[in-house]
């Protein structure tokens, strides 16, 4: 497992015996390795995978909305300019000593958004909803400057 890839980078999702992004062999085609048994991966029926995908997309959408609220908390101003208010404000919102409670909370929400974004992408790929050509087209559009910046979607690069 790599720090950049996270724990999902080496986990395979199997939907109805087909690995993430794979296709089932036809007739005399090549063999598909068996679903995981105690190894790295999840084996789901198509119905289970679709239900999990709906649930994870809902969580992802909730987190994106929550991120905007958490970001606003970091922009709060102190109630007054007295030493007690300023010290409390720095503890909660952040300042020279670090990000503060709201800053750490915002960072945690960003990490959850990244996690659920990857989880949704892996399940979509396992269900065959996203193909390699879709991913290549997205990369080409992004490199040409035709996509929205990631931070507008609430994702981490």
PDB file of C-alpha atoms in Angstrom:
ATOM      1  CA  UNK A   1       0.000   0.000   0.000  1.00  0.00           C
ATOM      2  CA  UNK A   2       1.321   3.413  -0.892  1.00  0.00           C
ATOM      3  CA  UNK A   3       0.607   6.665   0.891  1.00  0.00           C
ATOM      4  CA  UNK A   4      -0.522   8.251  -2.371  1.00  0.00           C
ATOM      5  CA  UNK A   5      -2.827   5.397  -3.329  1.00  0.00           C
ATOM      6  CA  UNK A   6      -4.308   4.730   0.087  1.00  0.00           C
ATOM      7  CA  UNK A   7      -5.619   1.395   1.222  1.00  0.00           C
ATOM      8  CA  UNK A   8      -7.927   1.071  -1.795  1.00  0.00           C
ATOM      9  CA  UNK A   9      -5.013   1.067  -4.246  1.00  0.00           C
ATOM     10  CA  UNK A  10      -4.384  -2.639  -3.751  1.00  0.00           C
ATOM     11  CA  UNK A  11      -7.962  -3.794  -3.101  1.00  0.00           C
ATOM     12  CA  UNK A  12     -10.051  -5.430  -5.817  1.00  0.00           C
ATOM     13  CA  UNK A  13     -13.837  -5.291  -5.955  1.00  0.00           C
ATOM     14  CA  UNK A  14     -15.492  -8.342  -7.492  1.00  0.00           C
ATOM     15  CA  UNK A  15     -19.013  -8.022  -8.870  1.00  0.00           C
ATOM     16  CA  UNK A  16     -20.620 -11.323  -9.854  1.00  0.00           C
ATOM     17  CA  UNK A  17     -17.178 -12.931 -10.137  1.00  0.00           C
ATOM     18  CA  UNK A  18     -15.705 -10.201 -12.346  1.00  0.00           C
ATOM     19  CA  UNK A  19     -12.776  -8.124 -10.997  1.00  0.00           C
ATOM     20  CA  UNK A  20     -12.778  -4.315 -10.991  1.00  0.00           C
ATOM     21  CA  UNK A  21     -13.062  -3.110 -14.570  1.00  0.00           C
ATOM     22  CA  UNK A  22     -12.733  -6.644 -15.952  1.00  0.00           C
ATOM     23  CA  UNK A  23     -15.021  -8.719 -18.111  1.00  0.00           C
ATOM     24  CA  UNK A  24     -16.170 -12.258 -17.644  1.00  0.00           C
ATOM     25  CA  UNK A  25     -14.629 -14.759 -20.046  1.00  0.00           C
ATOM     26  CA  UNK A  26     -16.888 -16.039 -22.783  1.00  0.00           C
ATOM     27  CA  UNK A  27     -16.964 -19.671 -23.815  1.00  0.00           C
ATOM     28  CA  UNK A  28     -13.361 -20.713 -24.329  1.00  0.00           C
ATOM     29  CA  UNK A  29     -11.939 -17.314 -23.334  1.00  0.00           C
ATOM     30  CA  UNK A  30      -9.215 -16.720 -20.802  1.00  0.00           C
ATOM     31  CA  UNK A  31      -9.822 -17.557 -17.201  1.00  0.00           C
ATOM     32  CA  UNK A  32     -10.769 -14.881 -14.712  1.00  0.00           C
ATOM     33  CA  UNK A  33      -9.069 -15.384 -11.360  1.00  0.00           C
ATOM     34  CA  UNK A  34     -11.462 -16.467  -8.614  1.00  0.00           C
ATOM     35  CA  UNK A  35     -13.022 -13.906  -6.262  1.00  0.00           C
ATOM     36  CA  UNK A  36     -11.055 -13.178  -3.102  1.00  0.00           C
ATOM     37  CA  UNK A  37     -11.103 -15.693  -0.284  1.00  0.00           C
ATOM     38  CA  UNK A  38      -9.284 -14.157   2.638  1.00  0.00           C
ATOM     39  CA  UNK A  39      -7.207 -11.906   0.367  1.00  0.00           C
ATOM     40  CA  UNK A  40      -7.433  -8.231  -0.482  1.00  0.00           C
ATOM     41  CA  UNK A  41     -10.853  -7.530  -1.894  1.00  0.00           C
ATOM     42  CA  UNK A  42     -14.609  -7.519  -1.676  1.00  0.00           C
ATOM     43  CA  UNK A  43     -16.925  -9.944  -3.452  1.00  0.00           C
ATOM     44  CA  UNK A  44     -20.423  -8.566  -4.055  1.00  0.00           C
ATOM     45  CA  UNK A  45     -23.447  -9.461  -6.109  1.00  0.00           C
ATOM     46  CA  UNK A  46     -24.452  -6.829  -8.653  1.00  0.00           C
ATOM     47  CA  UNK A  47     -27.404  -5.802  -6.470  1.00  0.00           C
ATOM     48  CA  UNK A  48     -25.180  -5.419  -3.400  1.00  0.00           C
ATOM     49  CA  UNK A  49     -22.644  -3.383  -5.358  1.00  0.00           C
ATOM     50  CA  UNK A  50     -25.318  -1.087  -6.824  1.00  0.00           C
ATOM     51  CA  UNK A  51     -26.868  -0.529  -3.384  1.00  0.00           C
ATOM     52  CA  UNK A  52     -23.444   0.178  -1.861  1.00  0.00           C
ATOM     53  CA  UNK A  53     -22.692   2.578  -4.717  1.00  0.00           C
ATOM     54  CA  UNK A  54     -25.951   4.497  -4.121  1.00  0.00           C
ATOM     55  CA  UNK A  55     -25.211   4.677  -0.406  1.00  0.00           C
ATOM     56  CA  UNK A  56     -21.593   5.783  -0.878  1.00  0.00           C
ATOM     57  CA  UNK A  57     -22.594   8.426  -3.449  1.00  0.00           C
ATOM     58  CA  UNK A  58     -25.104   9.791  -0.923  1.00  0.00           C
ATOM     59  CA  UNK A  59     -22.423   9.948   1.763  1.00  0.00           C
ATOM     60  CA  UNK A  60     -20.034  11.606  -0.695  1.00  0.00           C
ATOM     61  CA  UNK A  61     -22.631  14.255  -1.606  1.00  0.00           C
ATOM     62  CA  UNK A  62     -23.334  14.913   2.092  1.00  0.00           C
ATOM     63  CA  UNK A  63     -19.614  15.339   2.746  1.00  0.00           C
ATOM     64  CA  UNK A  64     -19.222  17.811  -0.127  1.00  0.00           C
ATOM     65  CA  UNK A  65     -22.013  19.939   1.384  1.00  0.00           C
ATOM     66  CA  UNK A  66     -20.434  19.570   4.821  1.00  0.00           C
ATOM     67  CA  UNK A  67     -17.061  20.729   3.479  1.00  0.00           C
ATOM     68  CA  UNK A  68     -18.524  24.092   2.476  1.00  0.00           C
ATOM     69  CA  UNK A  69     -19.928  24.533   5.980  1.00  0.00           C
ATOM     70  CA  UNK A  70     -16.654  23.463   7.605  1.00  0.00           C
ATOM     71  CA  UNK A  71     -14.752  25.928   5.419  1.00  0.00           C
ATOM     72  CA  UNK A  72     -17.084  28.733   6.566  1.00  0.00           C
ATOM     73  CA  UNK A  73     -16.364  27.890  10.211  1.00  0.00           C
ATOM     74  CA  UNK A  74     -12.674  28.481   9.534  1.00  0.00           C
ATOM     75  CA  UNK A  75     -13.520  32.008   8.329  1.00  0.00           C
ATOM     76  CA  UNK A  76     -15.211  33.080  11.572  1.00  0.00           C
ATOM     77  CA  UNK A  77     -14.021  36.275  13.213  1.00  0.00           C
ATOM     78  CA  UNK A  78     -13.379  36.690  16.950  1.00  0.00           C
ATOM     79  CA  UNK A  79     -16.340  37.923  19.017  1.00  0.00           C
ATOM     80  CA  UNK A  80     -14.248  40.809  20.351  1.00  0.00           C
ATOM     81  CA  UNK A  81     -10.679  42.072  20.278  1.00  0.00           C
ATOM     82  CA  UNK A  82      -9.978  41.310  23.947  1.00  0.00           C
ATOM     83  CA  UNK A  83      -7.249  38.775  24.887  1.00  0.00           C
ATOM     84  CA  UNK A  84      -9.690  36.040  25.996  1.00  0.00           C
ATOM     85  CA  UNK A  85     -11.744  36.220  22.775  1.00  0.00           C
ATOM     86  CA  UNK A  86      -8.621  36.275  20.617  1.00  0.00           C
ATOM     87  CA  UNK A  87      -7.108  33.270  22.437  1.00  0.00           C
ATOM     88  CA  UNK A  88     -10.358  31.309  22.179  1.00  0.00           C
ATOM     89  CA  UNK A  89     -10.669  32.220  18.503  1.00  0.00           C
ATOM     90  CA  UNK A  90      -7.142  31.002  17.769  1.00  0.00           C
ATOM     91  CA  UNK A  91      -7.857  27.713  19.549  1.00  0.00           C
ATOM     92  CA  UNK A  92     -11.064  27.122  17.618  1.00  0.00           C
ATOM     93  CA  UNK A  93     -10.394  28.686  14.202  1.00  0.00           C
ATOM     94  CA  UNK A  94      -6.608  28.552  14.138  1.00  0.00           C
ATOM     95  CA  UNK A  95      -3.753  30.947  13.871  1.00  0.00           C
ATOM     96  CA  UNK A  96      -0.017  31.011  14.500  1.00  0.00           C
ATOM     97  CA  UNK A  97      -0.174  27.877  16.685  1.00  0.00           C
ATOM     98  CA  UNK A  98      -1.837  25.746  14.011  1.00  0.00           C
ATOM     99  CA  UNK A  99      -5.098  25.119  12.235  1.00  0.00           C
ATOM    100  CA  UNK A 100      -7.327  24.975  15.344  1.00  0.00           C
ATOM    101  CA  UNK A 101     -10.273  22.661  15.996  1.00  0.00           C
ATOM    102  CA  UNK A 102     -12.274  23.848  12.984  1.00  0.00           C
ATOM    103  CA  UNK A 103      -9.201  23.594  10.764  1.00  0.00           C
ATOM    104  CA  UNK A 104      -8.570  20.014  11.836  1.00  0.00           C
ATOM    105  CA  UNK A 105     -12.255  19.225  11.342  1.00  0.00           C
ATOM    106  CA  UNK A 106     -12.191  20.723   7.848  1.00  0.00           C
ATOM    107  CA  UNK A 107      -9.095  18.692   7.001  1.00  0.00           C
ATOM    108  CA  UNK A 108     -10.808  15.529   8.219  1.00  0.00           C
ATOM    109  CA  UNK A 109     -13.857  16.222   6.040  1.00  0.00           C
ATOM    110  CA  UNK A 110     -11.537  16.703   3.034  1.00  0.00           C
ATOM    111  CA  UNK A 111      -9.909  13.326   3.744  1.00  0.00           C
ATOM    112  CA  UNK A 112     -13.334  11.671   3.961  1.00  0.00           C
ATOM    113  CA  UNK A 113     -14.327  13.241   0.630  1.00  0.00           C
ATOM    114  CA  UNK A 114     -11.167  11.847  -0.939  1.00  0.00           C
ATOM    115  CA  UNK A 115     -11.825   8.395   0.563  1.00  0.00           C
ATOM    116  CA  UNK A 116     -15.441   8.187  -0.573  1.00  0.00           C
ATOM    117  CA  UNK A 117     -14.552   9.605  -3.998  1.00  0.00           C
ATOM    118  CA  UNK A 118     -12.072   6.771  -4.495  1.00  0.00           C
ATOM    119  CA  UNK A 119     -14.498   4.209  -3.110  1.00  0.00           C
ATOM    120  CA  UNK A 120     -17.247   5.352  -5.505  1.00  0.00           C
ATOM    121  CA  UNK A 121     -14.800   5.310  -8.436  1.00  0.00           C
ATOM    122  CA  UNK A 122     -13.660   1.775  -7.597  1.00  0.00           C
ATOM    123  CA  UNK A 123     -17.239   0.502  -7.335  1.00  0.00           C
ATOM    124  CA  UNK A 124     -18.228   2.229 -10.590  1.00  0.00           C
ATOM    125  CA  UNK A 125     -15.270   0.589 -12.292  1.00  0.00           C
ATOM    126  CA  UNK A 126     -16.165  -2.810 -10.816  1.00  0.00           C
ATOM    127  CA  UNK A 127     -19.733  -2.412 -12.072  1.00  0.00           C
ATOM    128  CA  UNK A 128     -18.432  -1.495 -15.524  1.00  0.00           C
ATOM    129  CA  UNK A 129     -19.935   1.997 -15.323  1.00  0.00           C
ATOM    130  CA  UNK A 130     -16.540   3.580 -15.975  1.00  0.00           C
ATOM    131  CA  UNK A 131     -14.223   2.189 -18.608  1.00  0.00           C
ATOM    132  CA  UNK A 132     -10.587   2.841 -19.362  1.00  0.00           C
ATOM    133  CA  UNK A 133     -11.594   4.980 -22.361  1.00  0.00           C
ATOM    134  CA  UNK A 134     -13.754   7.153 -20.060  1.00  0.00           C
ATOM    135  CA  UNK A 135     -10.768   7.674 -17.779  1.00  0.00           C
ATOM    136  CA  UNK A 136      -8.470   8.497 -20.714  1.00  0.00           C
ATOM    137  CA  UNK A 137     -10.993  10.999 -22.101  1.00  0.00           C
ATOM    138  CA  UNK A 138     -11.270  12.654 -18.691  1.00  0.00           C
ATOM    139  CA  UNK A 139      -7.469  12.940 -18.482  1.00  0.00           C
ATOM    140  CA  UNK A 140      -7.272  14.485 -21.948  1.00  0.00           C
ATOM    141  CA  UNK A 141     -10.023  17.000 -21.165  1.00  0.00           C
ATOM    142  CA  UNK A 142      -8.380  17.886 -17.851  1.00  0.00           C
ATOM    143  CA  UNK A 143      -4.947  18.354 -19.429  1.00  0.00           C
ATOM    144  CA  UNK A 144      -6.482  20.603 -22.091  1.00  0.00           C
ATOM    145  CA  UNK A 145      -7.966  22.782 -19.358  1.00  0.00           C
ATOM    146  CA  UNK A 146     -11.554  21.886 -20.176  1.00  0.00           C
ATOM    147  CA  UNK A 147     -12.648  20.591 -16.795  1.00  0.00           C
ATOM    148  CA  UNK A 148     -13.631  22.326 -13.607  1.00  0.00           C
ATOM    149  CA  UNK A 149     -10.897  22.701 -11.015  1.00  0.00           C
ATOM    150  CA  UNK A 150     -10.952  19.840  -8.527  1.00  0.00           C
ATOM    151  CA  UNK A 151     -11.307  22.145  -5.521  1.00  0.00           C
ATOM    152  CA  UNK A 152     -14.711  23.256  -6.816  1.00  0.00           C
ATOM    153  CA  UNK A 153     -15.886  19.661  -6.528  1.00  0.00           C
ATOM    154  CA  UNK A 154     -14.572  19.273  -2.986  1.00  0.00           C
ATOM    155  CA  UNK A 155     -11.886  16.749  -3.921  1.00  0.00           C
ATOM    156  CA  UNK A 156      -8.242  16.538  -3.008  1.00  0.00           C
ATOM    157  CA  UNK A 157      -5.639  16.221  -5.727  1.00  0.00           C
TER     158      UNK A 157
END
